[in-house]
XYZ file of C-alpha atoms in Angstrom:
685
model
C 0.000 0.000 0.000
C 1.465 3.395 -0.919
C 1.456 6.602 1.103
C -0.723 8.513 -1.385
C -3.089 10.951 0.308
C -6.862 10.202 0.356
C -9.516 12.865 0.041
C -13.089 12.791 1.273
C -15.710 15.495 0.879
C -18.455 15.641 3.524
C -21.739 17.451 4.071
C -22.422 17.129 7.735
C -22.189 13.317 8.228
C -22.630 12.327 4.555
C -19.669 11.480 2.322
C -20.118 13.367 -0.943
C -17.043 12.081 -2.770
C -13.615 10.559 -2.328
C -10.454 10.194 -4.400
C -10.078 7.435 -6.983
C -7.217 5.837 -5.093
C -9.738 4.936 -2.418
C -11.044 2.245 -4.795
C -7.580 0.773 -5.062
C -7.386 0.573 -1.233
C -10.778 -0.863 -0.509
C -12.273 -2.035 -3.780
C -14.585 -4.379 -1.992
C -16.303 -1.707 0.158
C -15.332 1.935 -0.149
C -17.460 3.120 2.790
C -15.143 4.691 5.380
C -17.322 3.699 8.357
C -16.692 0.033 7.682
C -12.958 0.586 8.109
C -12.880 2.455 11.429
C -14.269 2.180 14.933
C -17.011 4.401 16.342
C -14.546 6.491 18.356
C -12.438 7.348 15.281
C -15.582 8.068 13.241
C -16.864 10.492 15.874
C -13.426 12.103 16.022
C -13.484 12.676 12.266
C -16.980 14.206 12.316
C -16.149 16.421 15.307
C -12.999 17.740 13.583
C -14.982 18.557 10.422
C -17.726 20.323 12.391
C -15.063 22.351 14.239
C -13.322 23.286 10.960
C -16.658 24.580 9.524
C -17.637 26.507 12.653
C -14.232 28.134 13.248
C -13.120 28.295 9.617
C -9.675 26.875 10.351
C -7.874 23.612 9.559
C -8.095 20.943 12.278
C -5.566 18.094 12.463
C -6.340 14.771 14.168
C -5.388 11.056 14.054
C -7.722 8.144 13.432
C -7.393 4.348 13.310
C -8.386 2.554 10.076
C -8.789 -1.185 9.650
C -6.920 -1.842 6.402
C -6.493 -5.179 4.613
C -3.047 -5.566 6.208
C -4.332 -4.716 9.679
C -5.051 -1.598 11.710
C -3.108 1.548 10.712
C -3.118 5.054 12.053
C -3.899 7.809 9.597
C -2.924 11.472 9.974
C -5.919 13.603 8.968
C -6.620 17.261 8.366
C -10.159 18.726 8.061
C -10.708 21.979 6.105
C -13.875 24.015 5.488
C -15.211 24.312 1.909
C -18.361 26.312 2.580
C -21.022 26.749 5.240
C -22.113 23.106 4.974
C -19.325 21.206 3.259
C -15.830 20.249 4.387
C -13.086 17.973 3.162
C -10.620 15.646 4.870
C -7.144 14.935 3.535
C -5.611 11.773 5.057
C -2.214 10.204 4.878
C -0.887 7.028 6.445
C 1.239 7.713 9.514
C 4.710 6.124 9.596
C 4.511 2.593 10.934
C 4.743 2.456 14.719
C 4.471 6.180 15.492
C 0.799 6.280 16.489
C 0.983 2.747 17.859
C 3.618 4.003 20.256
C 1.499 7.001 21.252
C -1.546 4.805 21.780
C 0.564 2.368 23.820
C 1.703 5.232 26.038
C -1.924 6.264 26.674
C -2.915 2.646 27.240
C -0.219 2.066 29.852
C -0.345 5.514 31.447
C -0.558 5.519 35.290
C -3.408 8.023 34.940
C -6.929 6.835 34.141
C -8.029 8.249 30.725
C -11.176 7.668 28.700
C -14.428 8.943 27.130
C -17.976 8.371 28.439
C -21.266 8.906 26.625
C -24.155 10.986 27.935
C -25.366 8.060 30.019
C -21.865 7.925 31.515
C -21.167 4.556 29.958
C -17.528 3.994 28.897
C -16.885 4.282 25.147
C -13.088 4.142 25.239
C -10.946 3.695 28.400
C -7.463 2.623 29.332
C -6.963 -0.103 31.989
C -6.130 2.397 34.728
C -9.469 4.195 34.281
C -11.321 0.899 34.402
C -9.657 0.184 37.785
C -10.593 3.621 39.071
C -14.237 3.235 37.996
C -14.426 -0.074 39.859
C -13.105 1.652 43.000
C -15.641 4.463 42.658
C -18.537 2.005 42.429
C -17.618 0.658 45.893
C -18.184 4.034 47.550
C -21.618 5.620 47.226
C -20.396 9.103 48.100
C -17.491 8.929 45.685
C -19.760 7.625 42.915
C -22.187 10.493 43.517
C -19.386 13.073 43.354
C -18.045 11.555 40.141
C -21.464 11.532 38.429
C -22.124 15.100 39.561
C -18.848 16.286 38.000
C -19.634 14.492 34.710
C -23.186 15.858 34.545
C -21.988 19.359 35.281
C -19.521 19.087 32.370
C -22.327 17.909 30.053
C -24.600 20.733 31.171
C -22.069 23.579 31.181
C -19.665 22.315 28.500
C -16.860 23.353 30.874
C -14.021 21.482 32.549
C -14.620 20.319 36.101
C -12.157 19.209 38.739
C -12.669 17.655 42.146
C -10.713 15.744 44.776
C -12.081 12.575 46.361
C -10.804 11.419 49.744
C -11.475 7.710 50.175
C -10.476 5.555 53.135
C -6.937 4.929 51.898
C -6.791 6.818 48.611
C -6.951 10.393 47.394
C -8.049 10.831 43.768
C -8.001 13.887 41.507
C -10.883 13.742 38.969
C -11.002 15.971 35.913
C -13.905 15.942 33.438
C -14.047 17.866 30.155
C -16.448 18.055 27.162
C -15.660 15.924 24.085
C -17.834 16.570 20.936
C -17.957 13.401 18.781
C -20.025 15.201 17.275
C -22.547 14.543 19.998
C -21.329 15.755 23.357
C -19.423 13.196 25.396
C -17.425 13.406 28.622
C -13.640 13.022 28.754
C -12.381 11.684 32.093
C -8.961 11.834 33.772
C -8.523 10.206 37.212
C -5.175 10.270 39.011
C -4.150 8.705 42.338
C -2.397 11.506 44.253
C -2.213 9.733 47.619
C 1.603 9.520 47.705
C 2.038 13.039 46.381
C -0.258 14.443 49.058
C 1.508 12.471 51.767
C 4.874 13.741 50.559
C 3.560 17.287 50.298
C 2.040 17.017 53.764
C 5.288 15.713 55.232
C 7.234 18.447 53.478
C 4.811 21.068 54.733
C 5.057 19.708 58.264
C 8.846 19.724 58.005
C 8.807 23.303 56.821
C 6.453 24.285 59.597
C 8.653 22.531 62.175
C 11.728 24.269 60.820
C 9.894 27.582 60.829
C 8.770 27.013 64.430
C 12.383 26.235 65.346
C 13.586 29.437 63.706
C 10.795 31.399 65.395
C 11.862 30.175 68.849
C 15.666 30.360 68.697
C 17.409 33.411 70.073
C 19.604 33.804 66.989
C 18.410 36.141 64.280
C 17.815 34.314 60.981
C 16.856 35.521 57.536
C 16.759 33.959 54.070
C 17.082 35.563 50.643
C 16.503 34.183 47.179
C 19.079 34.060 44.399
C 18.391 37.722 43.634
C 19.227 38.480 47.289
C 15.687 39.557 48.128
C 14.226 38.680 51.519
C 11.911 35.663 51.593
C 11.955 34.978 55.359
C 12.821 36.815 58.586
C 12.331 35.506 62.116
C 11.324 37.775 65.053
C 14.904 38.447 66.297
C 15.790 39.882 62.852
C 12.708 42.117 63.004
C 13.852 43.295 66.425
C 17.386 43.846 65.161
C 16.215 46.006 62.256
C 13.264 47.558 64.060
C 10.950 46.669 61.177
C 8.308 44.032 60.537
C 8.957 40.991 58.383
C 6.082 41.851 56.052
C 7.657 45.238 55.384
C 11.022 43.604 54.595
C 9.743 40.849 52.305
C 10.917 41.361 48.743
C 13.391 44.076 49.658
C 17.031 43.806 48.699
C 19.592 42.471 51.204
C 22.361 44.894 50.264
C 20.058 47.902 50.683
C 18.771 46.903 54.119
C 22.128 45.578 55.407
C 24.813 47.909 53.990
C 27.245 46.822 56.738
C 27.139 43.255 55.380
C 27.762 44.439 51.832
C 30.843 46.328 53.008
C 32.287 43.366 54.903
C 35.223 41.806 52.974
C 34.106 38.221 53.690
C 30.331 38.476 53.314
C 30.596 40.967 50.444
C 31.898 38.211 48.176
C 28.289 36.966 47.867
C 27.463 40.304 46.258
C 30.569 40.409 44.091
C 30.195 36.776 42.995
C 26.558 35.552 42.992
C 27.743 31.981 42.294
C 29.908 31.894 45.434
C 28.906 28.684 47.276
C 31.273 28.515 50.253
C 29.959 28.785 53.813
C 31.430 31.618 55.877
C 31.503 32.470 59.569
C 32.849 35.663 61.120
C 32.170 38.361 63.686
C 31.467 41.984 62.866
C 30.211 45.185 64.413
C 26.965 46.665 63.079
C 27.467 50.395 63.502
C 23.840 51.437 62.991
C 22.554 48.978 65.606
C 25.755 49.232 67.734
C 25.932 45.477 68.302
C 28.512 42.771 67.686
C 27.222 39.771 65.784
C 28.624 36.389 64.937
C 27.476 35.815 61.349
C 27.202 32.380 59.710
C 26.090 32.235 56.068
C 24.988 29.047 54.272
C 24.435 29.344 50.482
C 22.205 26.937 48.536
C 20.575 26.602 45.128
C 17.557 28.556 46.391
C 19.569 31.449 47.776
C 21.211 32.215 51.090
C 20.302 31.676 54.753
C 22.120 33.751 57.362
C 22.303 33.262 61.144
C 23.189 36.065 63.575
C 24.227 35.515 67.170
C 24.523 38.569 69.377
C 27.995 38.511 70.948
C 27.983 42.137 72.085
C 28.169 41.220 75.747
C 31.128 38.980 75.105
C 32.957 41.780 73.311
C 32.118 44.226 76.072
C 33.279 41.736 78.661
C 36.524 41.213 76.741
C 37.057 44.959 76.619
C 36.451 45.288 80.365
C 38.835 42.403 81.018
C 41.548 43.999 78.901
C 41.185 47.261 80.842
C 41.104 45.634 84.255
C 44.085 45.487 86.605
C 45.660 42.640 88.538
C 42.557 41.862 90.620
C 40.670 40.948 87.419
C 43.414 38.727 85.991
C 41.894 35.540 87.387
C 38.592 36.436 85.718
C 40.410 36.966 82.425
C 42.071 33.580 82.699
C 38.681 31.908 83.181
C 38.140 32.421 79.458
C 40.332 29.327 79.045
C 37.304 27.220 79.980
C 35.592 25.761 76.913
C 31.795 25.622 76.722
C 29.995 23.199 74.396
C 26.311 22.387 73.808
C 25.466 19.221 71.885
C 22.603 16.932 71.041
C 22.485 13.450 72.550
C 24.078 12.015 69.388
C 27.148 14.207 69.931
C 26.319 16.831 67.265
C 27.759 20.177 68.392
C 25.272 23.093 68.328
C 27.136 25.737 70.354
C 30.887 26.259 70.771
C 32.729 29.083 72.479
C 36.113 30.498 71.511
C 37.942 28.720 74.321
C 36.912 25.306 73.002
C 38.136 26.317 69.543
C 41.515 27.166 71.048
C 41.645 23.896 72.984
C 40.985 21.753 69.880
C 42.679 23.947 67.272
C 39.580 23.867 65.019
C 37.565 26.867 63.891
C 33.954 27.192 64.975
C 32.799 26.515 61.378
C 34.811 23.256 61.258
C 33.453 22.106 64.622
C 29.836 22.680 63.562
C 30.331 19.917 60.982
C 31.859 17.525 63.558
C 30.571 15.816 66.662
C 31.859 15.032 70.151
C 32.758 11.436 69.239
C 35.037 12.477 66.353
C 37.178 14.452 68.820
C 37.493 11.538 71.269
C 40.268 8.893 70.967
C 38.963 5.334 70.796
C 40.440 4.308 74.145
C 38.265 6.939 75.876
C 34.985 5.651 74.382
C 34.314 3.519 77.474
C 34.631 6.564 79.730
C 32.306 8.512 77.422
C 29.744 5.691 77.438
C 29.721 5.649 81.257
C 29.357 9.443 81.330
C 26.346 9.367 78.955
C 24.712 6.607 80.994
C 25.222 8.569 84.205
C 23.815 11.741 82.606
C 20.767 9.821 81.374
C 20.056 8.547 84.888
C 20.953 11.564 87.033
C 21.213 14.600 84.732
C 24.674 15.616 85.957
C 27.901 14.099 87.254
C 31.257 14.872 88.810
C 33.988 16.176 86.482
C 36.122 13.535 84.807
C 39.349 13.540 82.825
C 39.802 12.475 79.205
C 41.655 13.498 76.039
C 40.640 15.302 72.857
C 42.234 15.113 69.436
C 43.826 18.425 68.487
C 43.666 19.479 64.832
C 47.444 18.975 64.672
C 47.003 15.321 65.695
C 48.249 15.848 69.245
C 46.209 14.758 72.239
C 44.982 17.386 74.671
C 44.265 16.339 78.297
C 41.076 17.997 79.583
C 38.730 18.043 82.549
C 35.054 17.748 81.527
C 32.116 18.819 83.709
C 28.895 17.753 81.892
C 25.187 18.270 82.551
C 21.923 17.509 80.762
C 19.090 19.919 79.927
C 15.902 19.918 77.848
C 14.726 22.408 75.197
C 11.143 21.984 73.937
C 11.152 18.348 74.947
C 14.481 17.564 73.278
C 17.404 16.558 75.472
C 20.779 18.268 75.076
C 24.164 18.099 76.794
C 26.254 20.999 78.069
C 29.896 20.561 78.997
C 32.523 22.820 80.511
C 36.009 21.842 79.404
C 39.215 22.858 81.155
C 42.479 22.425 79.258
C 44.840 20.479 81.532
C 47.859 20.767 79.239
C 49.602 23.415 81.327
C 48.586 21.703 84.564
C 49.996 18.365 83.367
C 53.119 20.109 82.135
C 53.459 21.915 85.444
C 52.994 18.680 87.366
C 55.745 17.057 85.337
C 57.952 20.109 85.770
C 57.344 19.991 89.520
C 58.267 16.328 89.619
C 61.416 17.054 87.629
C 62.167 20.066 89.799
C 61.644 18.024 92.947
C 64.063 15.407 91.644
C 66.645 18.070 90.804
C 66.104 19.780 94.155
C 66.668 16.556 96.030
C 69.850 16.028 94.068
C 70.965 19.591 94.801
C 70.152 19.192 98.490
C 72.179 16.004 98.559
C 75.078 17.727 96.818
C 74.750 20.684 99.164
C 74.829 18.423 102.199
C 77.890 16.685 100.882
C 79.494 20.032 100.028
C 78.825 21.462 103.504
C 80.148 18.297 105.110
C 83.291 18.313 102.955
C 83.815 22.052 103.410
C 83.477 21.709 107.180
C 86.009 18.925 107.172
C 88.455 20.822 104.973
C 88.146 24.006 107.039
C 88.490 22.155 110.339
C 91.914 20.687 109.518
C 93.852 23.981 109.002
C 91.968 25.714 111.807
C 92.845 22.879 114.189
C 96.511 23.081 113.217
C 96.592 26.866 113.644
C 94.762 26.721 116.968
C 97.034 23.944 118.253
C 100.226 25.824 117.420
C 98.949 29.039 119.002
C 97.965 27.224 122.200
C 101.389 25.564 122.230
C 103.131 28.961 121.987
C 100.972 30.381 124.771
C 101.508 27.413 127.042
C 105.288 27.309 126.570
C 106.407 30.887 126.079
C 110.019 29.932 126.810
C 110.253 27.053 124.355
C 113.411 26.857 122.268
C 113.546 29.304 119.377
C 113.828 26.480 116.848
C 110.576 24.854 118.093
C 108.856 28.216 118.239
C 109.800 28.973 114.627
C 108.577 25.556 113.490
C 105.194 26.170 115.183
C 104.892 29.593 113.551
C 105.832 28.194 110.105
C 103.208 25.444 110.358
C 100.560 27.950 111.443
C 101.499 30.152 108.483
C 101.248 27.253 106.029
C 97.843 26.263 107.361
C 96.666 29.887 107.251
C 97.747 30.116 103.589
C 95.975 26.863 102.859
C 92.859 28.178 104.614
C 93.013 31.348 102.535
C 93.206 29.359 99.294
C 90.302 27.191 100.424
C 88.113 30.200 101.238
C 88.997 31.808 97.887
C 88.052 28.619 96.071
C 84.783 28.364 97.971
C 83.930 31.955 97.046
C 84.614 31.200 93.375
C 82.343 28.175 93.459
C 79.635 30.094 95.319
C 79.778 32.706 92.569
C 79.314 29.990 89.934
C 76.374 28.528 91.860
C 74.746 31.972 91.913
C 74.807 31.977 88.113
C 77.384 34.732 87.762
C 78.584 35.351 84.221
C 82.078 36.496 83.264
C 82.813 39.827 81.632
C 84.308 38.913 78.278
C 86.653 40.713 75.943
C 89.300 39.960 73.357
C 92.157 38.083 75.051
C 95.541 36.987 73.732
C 96.368 33.619 75.256
C 100.118 33.590 74.677
C 100.969 36.324 77.264
C 98.723 34.610 79.831
C 100.489 31.293 79.269
C 103.871 32.918 79.686
C 102.797 34.537 82.983
C 101.346 31.284 84.358
C 104.405 29.333 83.183
C 106.685 31.806 84.945
C 104.692 31.675 88.212
C 104.588 27.869 88.099
C 108.384 27.735 88.431
C 108.001 28.688 92.109
C 106.000 25.462 92.623
C 108.654 23.174 91.152
C 110.423 20.723 93.450
C 112.815 19.147 91.005
C 110.356 18.617 88.123
C 110.991 19.935 84.633
C 108.480 22.438 83.192
C 108.519 22.273 79.385
C 106.890 24.891 77.131
C 106.029 23.247 73.798
C 104.348 24.762 70.741
C 102.507 27.983 71.642
C 100.407 29.588 68.895
C 99.533 33.254 69.126
C 95.749 32.982 69.485
C 93.087 35.560 70.294
C 89.613 34.717 71.534
C 86.738 36.224 73.442
C 87.207 35.541 77.142
C 88.088 36.768 80.633
C 91.835 37.172 81.110
C 91.856 36.773 84.907
C 89.816 33.573 84.871
C 91.802 32.088 81.994
C 95.054 32.745 83.910
C 93.457 31.133 86.988
C 92.598 28.111 84.812
C 96.237 27.816 83.685
C 97.553 28.119 87.250
C 95.133 25.440 88.535
C 96.103 22.976 85.814
C 99.858 23.586 86.217
C 99.604 23.405 90.029
C 97.760 20.044 89.851
C 100.245 18.645 87.334
C 103.297 19.691 89.420
C 101.716 18.539 92.675
C 101.186 14.971 91.452
C 104.454 14.619 89.498
C 107.559 13.193 91.147
C 110.851 15.150 91.359
C 112.381 13.623 88.266
C 109.196 13.989 86.226
C 108.168 16.628 83.742
C 105.150 18.829 82.944
C 104.490 19.868 79.332
C 102.352 22.899 78.354
C 101.156 23.575 74.744
C 98.632 25.769 72.870
C 97.575 25.049 69.284
C 94.776 25.977 66.910
C 92.341 23.352 65.585
C 89.830 24.760 63.114
C 87.584 27.030 65.232
C 89.050 26.101 68.631
C 92.107 26.815 70.704
C 93.528 23.539 72.138
C 95.307 23.861 75.491
C 97.118 20.769 76.823
C 98.842 20.222 80.169
C 100.609 16.850 80.185
C 102.475 15.399 83.152
C 104.370 12.186 83.903
C 102.869 11.931 87.375
C 101.232 9.083 89.233
C 98.074 9.164 87.064
C 94.403 8.602 87.928
C 92.556 5.288 88.053
C 89.891 4.766 85.394
C 87.126 4.446 87.997
C 88.046 7.858 89.447
C 88.111 9.812 86.176
C 84.283 10.477 86.017
C 84.441 12.205 89.432
C 87.572 14.335 89.135
C 85.473 17.508 88.642
C 83.378 16.860 91.785
C 84.004 19.248 94.635
C 86.399 18.080 97.366
C 87.026 14.851 95.494
C 90.556 13.415 95.729
C 91.190 9.960 94.370
C 93.974 8.922 96.759
C 95.712 11.081 99.363
C 98.887 9.033 98.888
C 99.293 10.526 95.392
C 100.877 13.711 96.781
C 104.631 13.758 97.044
C 104.560 16.369 99.797
C 103.215 14.892 102.992
C 102.851 18.393 104.442
C 100.215 19.244 101.763
C 97.682 16.423 101.477
C 96.418 17.263 98.023
C 95.091 20.805 98.334
C 91.405 21.641 98.768
C 89.944 19.301 96.165
C 88.208 22.268 94.471
C 90.718 23.181 91.753
C 89.306 21.063 88.929
C 85.734 22.063 89.867
C 86.717 25.726 89.439
C 88.556 24.915 86.212
C 85.461 23.168 84.880
C 83.312 26.243 85.679
C 85.757 28.621 83.953
C 85.791 26.480 80.791
C 81.972 26.296 80.748
C 81.764 30.100 81.038
C 83.851 30.289 77.861
C 81.562 27.779 76.054
C 84.394 25.277 75.934
C 85.075 21.683 76.967
C 87.574 20.111 79.364
C 88.512 16.434 79.693
C 91.199 14.277 81.275
C 93.129 11.358 79.843
C 95.087 9.424 82.464
C 96.767 6.108 83.243
C 98.100 4.983 86.597
C 101.891 5.142 86.776
C 102.125 6.872 83.367
C 100.664 10.334 83.817
C 97.724 12.611 83.090
C 96.851 14.911 80.193
C 94.290 17.711 80.609
C 92.797 18.897 77.306
C 90.862 22.188 77.106
C 89.004 23.275 73.938
C 87.957 26.942 73.761
C 86.003 28.448 70.845
C 87.777 31.266 69.094
C 84.604 33.393 69.063
C 82.059 33.450 71.887
C 78.956 35.655 71.629
C 77.727 36.055 75.122
C 76.049 38.836 77.076
C 78.635 40.545 79.196
C 77.799 40.867 82.871
C 79.968 41.453 85.900
C 81.603 38.272 87.131
């Protein structure tokens, strides 16, 4: 069959003529009514009547029963005169109208046409189901018939909603001329839509009630930044009613926000989608507000929290004197409000400082995310106790800091209710400094005990060392007084011994004063010092101490460094005196000074009796002498035992190092390393 167009000419419902190709299509019976159903026939007649009445072409489809089966035909009716009209038809492409009819047949909405007696002429399965449901309810059936009859009587569309026991139906009826008037029916089940809409409405109302009852000011604007909602606190803030503000522009009513560098980006870039949180001062209202803005596809919602009192309190605290310092330090206490699931709803600045997170970051976290896993048991017990009693004694735990560190805290929680919903409040004290102080106290206590022990030993040793020369002096004086006529030789011997002990006592007191000065933290006055002249002076003075030993001056470099000349000479004298004292008469003492990169290397090497390995770690202890038998001079039992302690202090003051290398029966070498440049604050020694 070809796609050649077919032409019929009608007068009202009578076919006047048709094209010759019609005979080739249906040679057996050219009557059009035999090849279509009643619905399509009425559609054709109605389209022709409409084309005559309105004098305009009318397009419509119709189903023809052709020899090869049913086919849809695209038709167009056109007026010829006041009574006649023609129809030009053309076969629709295979499958196009079948698809459209299939869509209507399987539509989830009931569709169909009823005659004047309200009997179905053409319906899809969904409408048949709906009509069965309506017949089971007398009231619903009455409402449906009334809507159909009203459409037939008024020739106007009607719409009604039926509420059945478990269904809600939307019924639409509309006139359908075929050419006699019929009723078109559309019935849709809107139960789920109404439930969803009701739930959404309830949610919106709940959210609105929440916004109406919170103390924060809240407003919302659309994408054009015009007000669409304001809660009572905003009205109070602006001194204007919400109805007066609706539809007005945000930037006009809130010029302070437009001028703010953070919030103003919403004006400069309408597509800006990042949340912001900041504090600002509203000059016109003279209040400080914490502002949190949340953009969305619909626009922007902004929360204001009045923090004026906090700013005023901070200002008063800054201006207060010492008696208000404790109050200022109380701002270290964190305050947190949360829901029972741990979601944080209020956070103060102190808690932000404790955790290292900003307030905006914390609003998207909860209490549990900040808690290490090993503290979950403690948290579970705390929640259980709060559920039973509403409050509890403070307890200790740890929080995760943003840096990953753990922060020890003391938590004092309580439970409260807002509009029937339970919340938690917690006051958090950062224990970091307390824990650090406790550890410092423990360390300090340990050091203090050690110092006390050293002090006791020092006092005991000093008493012993002072008692010996004083006893000798006192004994010789008493001897002279008791025997005034003793031989001159004995008298001179007593006076010489008293003099030696007095000199020894003087050296001991001088050494004790030097060590007391070091204990007090005294620093040396430094300047540029040439070491070579000092070495030559000490070397020359050391010759008076020799008792048969050889004093050798080896390589001496001319070195300058930053130091104290008097103390450096004292260091040289101490080292030479020790070396000579513990070297036998036929031994030798070698003194050298060389440069090694950034250090001056001073060495005093003797061939004396040496020091045992077990005694070397203690040679710098005060009053420590390894073995009194080391001295060659029985009249001087090894000096005061403070020389190397003083030497060690002098070297430390010059940022240097001192060490001993020794072997029994071989000798001892003292090695001193002094930096060539020492940058140190100069204070009086």
